[in-house]
PDB file of C-alpha atoms and ligand atoms in Angstrom:
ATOM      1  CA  UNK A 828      23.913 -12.066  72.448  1.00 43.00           C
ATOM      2  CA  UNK A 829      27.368 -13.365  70.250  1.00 50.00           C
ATOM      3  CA  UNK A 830      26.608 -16.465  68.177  1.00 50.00           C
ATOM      4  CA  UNK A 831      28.958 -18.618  70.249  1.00 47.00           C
ATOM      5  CA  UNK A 832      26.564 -17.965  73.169  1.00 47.00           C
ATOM      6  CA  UNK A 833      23.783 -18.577  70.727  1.00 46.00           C
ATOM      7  CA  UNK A 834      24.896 -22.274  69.924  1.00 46.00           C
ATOM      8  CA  UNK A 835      25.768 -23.181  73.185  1.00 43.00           C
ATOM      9  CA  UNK A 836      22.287 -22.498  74.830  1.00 42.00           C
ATOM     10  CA  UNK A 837      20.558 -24.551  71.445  1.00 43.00           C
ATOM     11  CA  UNK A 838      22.778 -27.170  71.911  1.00 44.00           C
ATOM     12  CA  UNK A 839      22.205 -27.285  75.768  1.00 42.00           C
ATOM     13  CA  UNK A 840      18.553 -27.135  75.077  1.00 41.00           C
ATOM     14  CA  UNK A 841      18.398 -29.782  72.646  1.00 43.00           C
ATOM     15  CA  UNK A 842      20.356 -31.668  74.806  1.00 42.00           C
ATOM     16  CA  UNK A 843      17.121 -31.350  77.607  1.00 44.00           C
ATOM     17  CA  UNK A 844      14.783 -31.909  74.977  1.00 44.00           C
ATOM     18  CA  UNK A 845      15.707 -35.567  74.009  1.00 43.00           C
ATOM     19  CA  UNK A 846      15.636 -37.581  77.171  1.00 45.00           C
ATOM     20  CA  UNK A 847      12.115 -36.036  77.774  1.00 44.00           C
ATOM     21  CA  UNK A 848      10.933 -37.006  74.811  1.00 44.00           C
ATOM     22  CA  UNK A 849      11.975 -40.760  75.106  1.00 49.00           C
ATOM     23  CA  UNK A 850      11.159 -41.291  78.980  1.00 51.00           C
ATOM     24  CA  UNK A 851       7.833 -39.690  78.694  1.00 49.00           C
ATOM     25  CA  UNK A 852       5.599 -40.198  75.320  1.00 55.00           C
ATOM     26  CA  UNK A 853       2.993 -38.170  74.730  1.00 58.00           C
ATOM     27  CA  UNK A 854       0.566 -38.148  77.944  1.00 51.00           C
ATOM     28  CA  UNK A 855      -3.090 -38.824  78.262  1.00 51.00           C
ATOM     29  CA  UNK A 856      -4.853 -35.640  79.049  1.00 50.00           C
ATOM     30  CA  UNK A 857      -5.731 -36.400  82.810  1.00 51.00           C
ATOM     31  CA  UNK A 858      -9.263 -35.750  83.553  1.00 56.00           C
ATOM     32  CA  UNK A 859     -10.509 -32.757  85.229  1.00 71.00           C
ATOM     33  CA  UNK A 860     -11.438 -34.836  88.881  1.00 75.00           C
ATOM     34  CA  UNK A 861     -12.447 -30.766  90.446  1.00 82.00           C
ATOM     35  CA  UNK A 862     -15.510 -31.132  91.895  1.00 90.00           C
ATOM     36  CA  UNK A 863     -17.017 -27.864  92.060  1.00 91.00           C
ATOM     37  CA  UNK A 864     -15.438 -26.866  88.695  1.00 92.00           C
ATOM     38  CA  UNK A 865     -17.165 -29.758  86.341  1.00 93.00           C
ATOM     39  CA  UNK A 866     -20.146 -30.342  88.305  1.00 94.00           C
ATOM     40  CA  UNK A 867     -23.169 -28.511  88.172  1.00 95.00           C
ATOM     41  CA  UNK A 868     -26.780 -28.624  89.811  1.00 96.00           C
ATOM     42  CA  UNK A 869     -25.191 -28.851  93.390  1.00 96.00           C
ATOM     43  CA  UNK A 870     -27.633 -29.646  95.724  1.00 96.00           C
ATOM     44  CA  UNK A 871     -27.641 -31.156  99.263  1.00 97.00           C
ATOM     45  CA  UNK A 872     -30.639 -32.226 100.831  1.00 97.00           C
ATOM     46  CA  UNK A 873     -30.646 -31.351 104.551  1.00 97.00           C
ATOM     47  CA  UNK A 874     -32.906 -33.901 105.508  1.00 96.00           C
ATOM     48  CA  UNK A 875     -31.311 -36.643 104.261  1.00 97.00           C
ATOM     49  CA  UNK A 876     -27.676 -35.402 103.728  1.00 97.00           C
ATOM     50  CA  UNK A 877     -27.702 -36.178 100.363  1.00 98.00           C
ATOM     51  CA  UNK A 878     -25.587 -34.596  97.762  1.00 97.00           C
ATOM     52  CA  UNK A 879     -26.242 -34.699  94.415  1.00 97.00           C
ATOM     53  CA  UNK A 880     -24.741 -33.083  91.364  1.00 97.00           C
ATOM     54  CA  UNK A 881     -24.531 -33.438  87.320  1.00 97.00           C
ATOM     55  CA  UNK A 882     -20.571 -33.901  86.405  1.00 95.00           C
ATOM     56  CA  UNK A 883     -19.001 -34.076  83.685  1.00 93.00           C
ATOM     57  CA  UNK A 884     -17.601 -37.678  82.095  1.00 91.00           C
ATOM     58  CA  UNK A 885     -14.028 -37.878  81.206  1.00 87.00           C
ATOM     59  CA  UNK A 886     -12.868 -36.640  77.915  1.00 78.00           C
ATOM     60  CA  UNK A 887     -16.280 -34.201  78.325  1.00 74.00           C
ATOM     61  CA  UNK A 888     -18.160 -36.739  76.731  1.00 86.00           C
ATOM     62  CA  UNK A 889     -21.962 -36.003  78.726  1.00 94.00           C
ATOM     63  CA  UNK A 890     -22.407 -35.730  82.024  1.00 95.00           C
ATOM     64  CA  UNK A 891     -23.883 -38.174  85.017  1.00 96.00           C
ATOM     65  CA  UNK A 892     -26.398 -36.883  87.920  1.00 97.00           C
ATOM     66  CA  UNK A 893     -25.173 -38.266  90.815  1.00 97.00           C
ATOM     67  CA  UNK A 894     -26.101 -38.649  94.482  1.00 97.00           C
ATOM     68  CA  UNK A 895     -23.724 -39.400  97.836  1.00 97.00           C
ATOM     69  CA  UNK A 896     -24.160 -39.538 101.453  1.00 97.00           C
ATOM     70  CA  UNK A 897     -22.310 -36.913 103.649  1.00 97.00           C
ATOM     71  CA  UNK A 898     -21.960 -38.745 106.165  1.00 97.00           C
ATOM     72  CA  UNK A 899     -20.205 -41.490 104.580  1.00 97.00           C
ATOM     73  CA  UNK A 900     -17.369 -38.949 103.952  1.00 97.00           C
ATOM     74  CA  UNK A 901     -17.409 -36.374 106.556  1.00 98.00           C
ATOM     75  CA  UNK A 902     -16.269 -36.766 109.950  1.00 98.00           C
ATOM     76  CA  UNK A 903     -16.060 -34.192 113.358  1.00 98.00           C
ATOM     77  CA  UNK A 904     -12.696 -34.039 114.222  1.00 98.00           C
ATOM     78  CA  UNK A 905     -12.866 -32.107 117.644  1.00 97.00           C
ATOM     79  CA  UNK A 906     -15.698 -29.658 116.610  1.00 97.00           C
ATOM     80  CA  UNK A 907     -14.058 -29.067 113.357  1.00 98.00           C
ATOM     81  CA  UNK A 908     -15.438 -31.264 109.827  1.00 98.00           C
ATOM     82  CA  UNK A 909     -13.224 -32.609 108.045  1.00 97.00           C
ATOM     83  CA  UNK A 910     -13.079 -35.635 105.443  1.00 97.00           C
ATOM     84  CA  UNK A 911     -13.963 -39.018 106.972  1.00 96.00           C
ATOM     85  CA  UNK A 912     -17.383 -40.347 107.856  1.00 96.00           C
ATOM     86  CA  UNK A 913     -20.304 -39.781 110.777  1.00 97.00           C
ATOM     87  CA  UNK A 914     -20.320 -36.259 111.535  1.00 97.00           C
ATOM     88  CA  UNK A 915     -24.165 -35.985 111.991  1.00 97.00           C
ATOM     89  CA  UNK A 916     -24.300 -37.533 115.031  1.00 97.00           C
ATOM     90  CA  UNK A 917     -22.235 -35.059 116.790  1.00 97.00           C
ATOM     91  CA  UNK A 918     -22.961 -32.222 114.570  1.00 98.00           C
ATOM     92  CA  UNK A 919     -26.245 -29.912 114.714  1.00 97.00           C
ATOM     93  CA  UNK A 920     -27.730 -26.627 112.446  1.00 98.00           C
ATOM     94  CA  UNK A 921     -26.539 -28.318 109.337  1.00 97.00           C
ATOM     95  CA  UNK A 922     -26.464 -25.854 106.565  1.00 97.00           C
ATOM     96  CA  UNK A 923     -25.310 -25.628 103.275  1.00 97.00           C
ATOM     97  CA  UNK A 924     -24.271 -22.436 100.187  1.00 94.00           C
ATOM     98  CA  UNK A 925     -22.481 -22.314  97.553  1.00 90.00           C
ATOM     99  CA  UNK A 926     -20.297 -25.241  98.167  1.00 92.00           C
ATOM    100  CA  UNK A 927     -19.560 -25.391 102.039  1.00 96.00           C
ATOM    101  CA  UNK A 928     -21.274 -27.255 104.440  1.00 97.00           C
ATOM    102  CA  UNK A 929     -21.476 -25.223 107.687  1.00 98.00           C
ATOM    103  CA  UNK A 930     -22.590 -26.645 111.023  1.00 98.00           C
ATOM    104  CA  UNK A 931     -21.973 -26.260 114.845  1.00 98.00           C
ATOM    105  CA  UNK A 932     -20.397 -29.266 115.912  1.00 98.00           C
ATOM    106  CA  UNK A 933     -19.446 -31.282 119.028  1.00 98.00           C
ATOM    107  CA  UNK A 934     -16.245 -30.966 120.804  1.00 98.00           C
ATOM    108  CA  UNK A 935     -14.317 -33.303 123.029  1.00 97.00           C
ATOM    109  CA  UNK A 936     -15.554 -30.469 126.026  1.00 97.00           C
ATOM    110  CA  UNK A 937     -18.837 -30.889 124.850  1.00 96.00           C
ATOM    111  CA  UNK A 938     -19.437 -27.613 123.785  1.00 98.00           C
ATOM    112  CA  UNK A 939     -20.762 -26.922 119.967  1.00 98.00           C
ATOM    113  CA  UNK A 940     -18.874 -24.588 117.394  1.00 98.00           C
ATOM    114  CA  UNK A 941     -19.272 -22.855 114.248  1.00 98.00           C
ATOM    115  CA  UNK A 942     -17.604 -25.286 112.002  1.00 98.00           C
ATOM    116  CA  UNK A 943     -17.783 -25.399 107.563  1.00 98.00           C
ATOM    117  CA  UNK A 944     -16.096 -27.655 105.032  1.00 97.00           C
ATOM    118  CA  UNK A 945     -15.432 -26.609 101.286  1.00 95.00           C
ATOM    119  CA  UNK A 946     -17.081 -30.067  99.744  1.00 95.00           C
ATOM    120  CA  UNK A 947     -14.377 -29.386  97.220  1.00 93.00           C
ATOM    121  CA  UNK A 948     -11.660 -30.659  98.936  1.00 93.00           C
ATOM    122  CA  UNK A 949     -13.978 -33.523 100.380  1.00 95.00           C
ATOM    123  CA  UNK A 950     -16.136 -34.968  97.102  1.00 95.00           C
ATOM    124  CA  UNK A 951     -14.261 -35.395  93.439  1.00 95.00           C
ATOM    125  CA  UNK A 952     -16.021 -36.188  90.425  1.00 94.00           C
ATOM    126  CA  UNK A 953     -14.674 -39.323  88.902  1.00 93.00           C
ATOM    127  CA  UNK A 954     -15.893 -39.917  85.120  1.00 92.00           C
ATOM    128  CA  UNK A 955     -19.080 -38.314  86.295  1.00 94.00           C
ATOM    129  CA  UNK A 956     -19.492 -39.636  89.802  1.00 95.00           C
ATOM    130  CA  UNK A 957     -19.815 -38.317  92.803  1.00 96.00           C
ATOM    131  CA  UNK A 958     -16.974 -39.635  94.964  1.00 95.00           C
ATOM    132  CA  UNK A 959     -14.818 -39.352  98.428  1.00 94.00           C
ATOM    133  CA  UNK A 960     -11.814 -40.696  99.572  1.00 88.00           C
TER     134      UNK A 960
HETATM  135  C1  NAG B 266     -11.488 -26.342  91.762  1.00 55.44           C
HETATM  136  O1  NAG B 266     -12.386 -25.490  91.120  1.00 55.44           O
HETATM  137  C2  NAG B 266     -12.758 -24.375  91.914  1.00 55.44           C
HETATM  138  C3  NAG B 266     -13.864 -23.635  91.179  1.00 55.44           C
HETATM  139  O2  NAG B 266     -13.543 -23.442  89.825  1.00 55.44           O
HETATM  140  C4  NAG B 266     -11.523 -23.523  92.165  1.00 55.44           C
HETATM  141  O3  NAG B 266     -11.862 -22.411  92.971  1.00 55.44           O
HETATM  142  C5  NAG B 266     -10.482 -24.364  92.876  1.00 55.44           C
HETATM  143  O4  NAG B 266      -9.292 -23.621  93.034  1.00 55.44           O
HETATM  144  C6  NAG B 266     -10.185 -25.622  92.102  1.00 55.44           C
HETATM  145  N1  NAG B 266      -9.326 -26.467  92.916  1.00 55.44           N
HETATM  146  C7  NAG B 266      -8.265 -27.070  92.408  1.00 55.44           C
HETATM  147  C8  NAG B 266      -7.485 -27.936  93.358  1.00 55.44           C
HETATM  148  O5  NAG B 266      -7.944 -26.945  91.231  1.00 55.44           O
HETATM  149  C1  NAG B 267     -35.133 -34.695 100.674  1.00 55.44           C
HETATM  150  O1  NAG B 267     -35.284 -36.064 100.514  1.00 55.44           O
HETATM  151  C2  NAG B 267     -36.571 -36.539 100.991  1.00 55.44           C
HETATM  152  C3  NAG B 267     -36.541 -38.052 100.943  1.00 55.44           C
HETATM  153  O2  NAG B 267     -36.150 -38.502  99.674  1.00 55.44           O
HETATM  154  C4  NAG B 267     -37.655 -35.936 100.121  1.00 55.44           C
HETATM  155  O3  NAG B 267     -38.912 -36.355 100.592  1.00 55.44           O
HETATM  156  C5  NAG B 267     -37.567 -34.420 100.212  1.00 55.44           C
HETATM  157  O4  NAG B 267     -38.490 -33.838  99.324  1.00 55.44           O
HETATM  158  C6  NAG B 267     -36.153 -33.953  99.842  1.00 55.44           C
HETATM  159  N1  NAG B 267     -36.049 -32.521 100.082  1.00 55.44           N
HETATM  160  C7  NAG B 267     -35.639 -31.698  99.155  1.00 55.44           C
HETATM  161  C8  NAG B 267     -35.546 -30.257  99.559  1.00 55.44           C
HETATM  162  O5  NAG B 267     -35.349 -32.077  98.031  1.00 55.44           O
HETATM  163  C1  NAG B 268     -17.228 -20.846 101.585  1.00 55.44           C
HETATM  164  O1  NAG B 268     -16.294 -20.759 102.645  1.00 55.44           O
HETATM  165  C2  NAG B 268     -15.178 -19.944 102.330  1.00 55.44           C
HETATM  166  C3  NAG B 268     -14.183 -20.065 103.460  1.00 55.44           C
HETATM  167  O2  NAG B 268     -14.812 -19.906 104.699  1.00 55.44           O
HETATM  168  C4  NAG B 268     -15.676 -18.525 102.120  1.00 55.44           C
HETATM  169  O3  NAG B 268     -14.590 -17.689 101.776  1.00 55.44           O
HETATM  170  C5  NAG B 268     -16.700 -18.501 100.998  1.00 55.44           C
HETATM  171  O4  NAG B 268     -17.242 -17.198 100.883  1.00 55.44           O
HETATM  172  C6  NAG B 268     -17.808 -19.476 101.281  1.00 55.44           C
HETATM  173  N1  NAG B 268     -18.704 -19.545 100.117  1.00 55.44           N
HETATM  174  C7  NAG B 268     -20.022 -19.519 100.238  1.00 55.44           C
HETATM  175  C8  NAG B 268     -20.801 -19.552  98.947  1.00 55.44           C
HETATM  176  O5  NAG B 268     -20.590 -19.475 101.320  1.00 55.44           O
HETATM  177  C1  NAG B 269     -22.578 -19.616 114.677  1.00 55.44           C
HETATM  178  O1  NAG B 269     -23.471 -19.826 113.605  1.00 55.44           O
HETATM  179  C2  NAG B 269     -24.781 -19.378 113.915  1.00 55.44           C
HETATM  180  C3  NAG B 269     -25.696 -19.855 112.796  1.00 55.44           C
HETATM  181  O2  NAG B 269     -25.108 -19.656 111.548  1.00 55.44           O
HETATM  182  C4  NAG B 269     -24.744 -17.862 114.055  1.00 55.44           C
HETATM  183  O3  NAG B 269     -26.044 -17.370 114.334  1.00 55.44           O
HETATM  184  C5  NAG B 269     -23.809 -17.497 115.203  1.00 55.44           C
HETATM  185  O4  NAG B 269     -23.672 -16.103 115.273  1.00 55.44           O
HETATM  186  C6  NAG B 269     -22.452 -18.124 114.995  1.00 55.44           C
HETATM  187  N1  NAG B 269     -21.646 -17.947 116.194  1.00 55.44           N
HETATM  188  C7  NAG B 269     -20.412 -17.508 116.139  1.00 55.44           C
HETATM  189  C8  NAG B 269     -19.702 -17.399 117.450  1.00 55.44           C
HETATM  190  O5  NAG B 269     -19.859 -17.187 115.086  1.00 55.44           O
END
């Protein structure tokens, strides 16, 4: 690599550099909102369709047992579940590991399938709570 080359990419660089550093100051570390990766202690009771976890507060500052209805936040969307609300009235053979919830659920034939959510992508933890869209 010659010099002039040298200079010319530093410059360039530099060049990058500054408006970066004036449109955007220094950022608040966002907080970690990943469900299954700062909670722990998942549980879901299958009579009541209750989760409940221990998450982590913002900043990692303790942590907050929490509880949640499922069916406040999962819905059956043609046999399938998926985020929204009321799936257990259309939904039977609720089960749950790890961090799905499987069931065989109602379709608009009115058969029943083998349906499971990842509660990851339904619940987030928000400064320790349990929460859903
Ligand atoms: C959330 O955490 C889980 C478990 O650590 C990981 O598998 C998953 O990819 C993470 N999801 C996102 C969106 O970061
Ligand atoms: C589920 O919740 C009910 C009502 O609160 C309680 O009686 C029962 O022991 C719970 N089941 C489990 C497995 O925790
Ligand atoms: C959760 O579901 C995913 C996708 O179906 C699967 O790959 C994973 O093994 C399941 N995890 C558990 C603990 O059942
Ligand atoms: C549906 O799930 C039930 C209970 O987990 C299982 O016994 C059955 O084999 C599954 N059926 C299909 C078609 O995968």
């Amino acid at each position: 690599m010659n010099s002039l080359y040298s200079a010319v990419v530093v410059a360039l660089c530099t060049m990058a550099a500054i408006p970066g550093a004036i449109a955007s100051p220094v950022a608040p570390p966002q907080p970690d909102t990943n469900f299954s990766a700062t909670c722990t202690n998942i549980g879901v009771n299958l009579s009541t369709l209750v989760l409940t976890a221990t998450c982590q507060r913002s900043g990692g500052v303790g942590t907050t047992t929490s509880s949640i209805g499922l069916n406040s936040c999962i819905s059956n969307t043609n046999g399938e579940l998926t985020t929204g609300n009321g799936f257990s009235s259309s939904c039977q053979n609720i089960g749950f590991s790890g961090v799905n919830l499987s069931a065989q659920c109602k379709t608009p034939s009115g058969t029943f399938i083998n349906t499971s959510i990842d509660l990851n992508v339904v619940f987030s933890n928000n400064n320790g709570l349990l929460t859903c869209p």
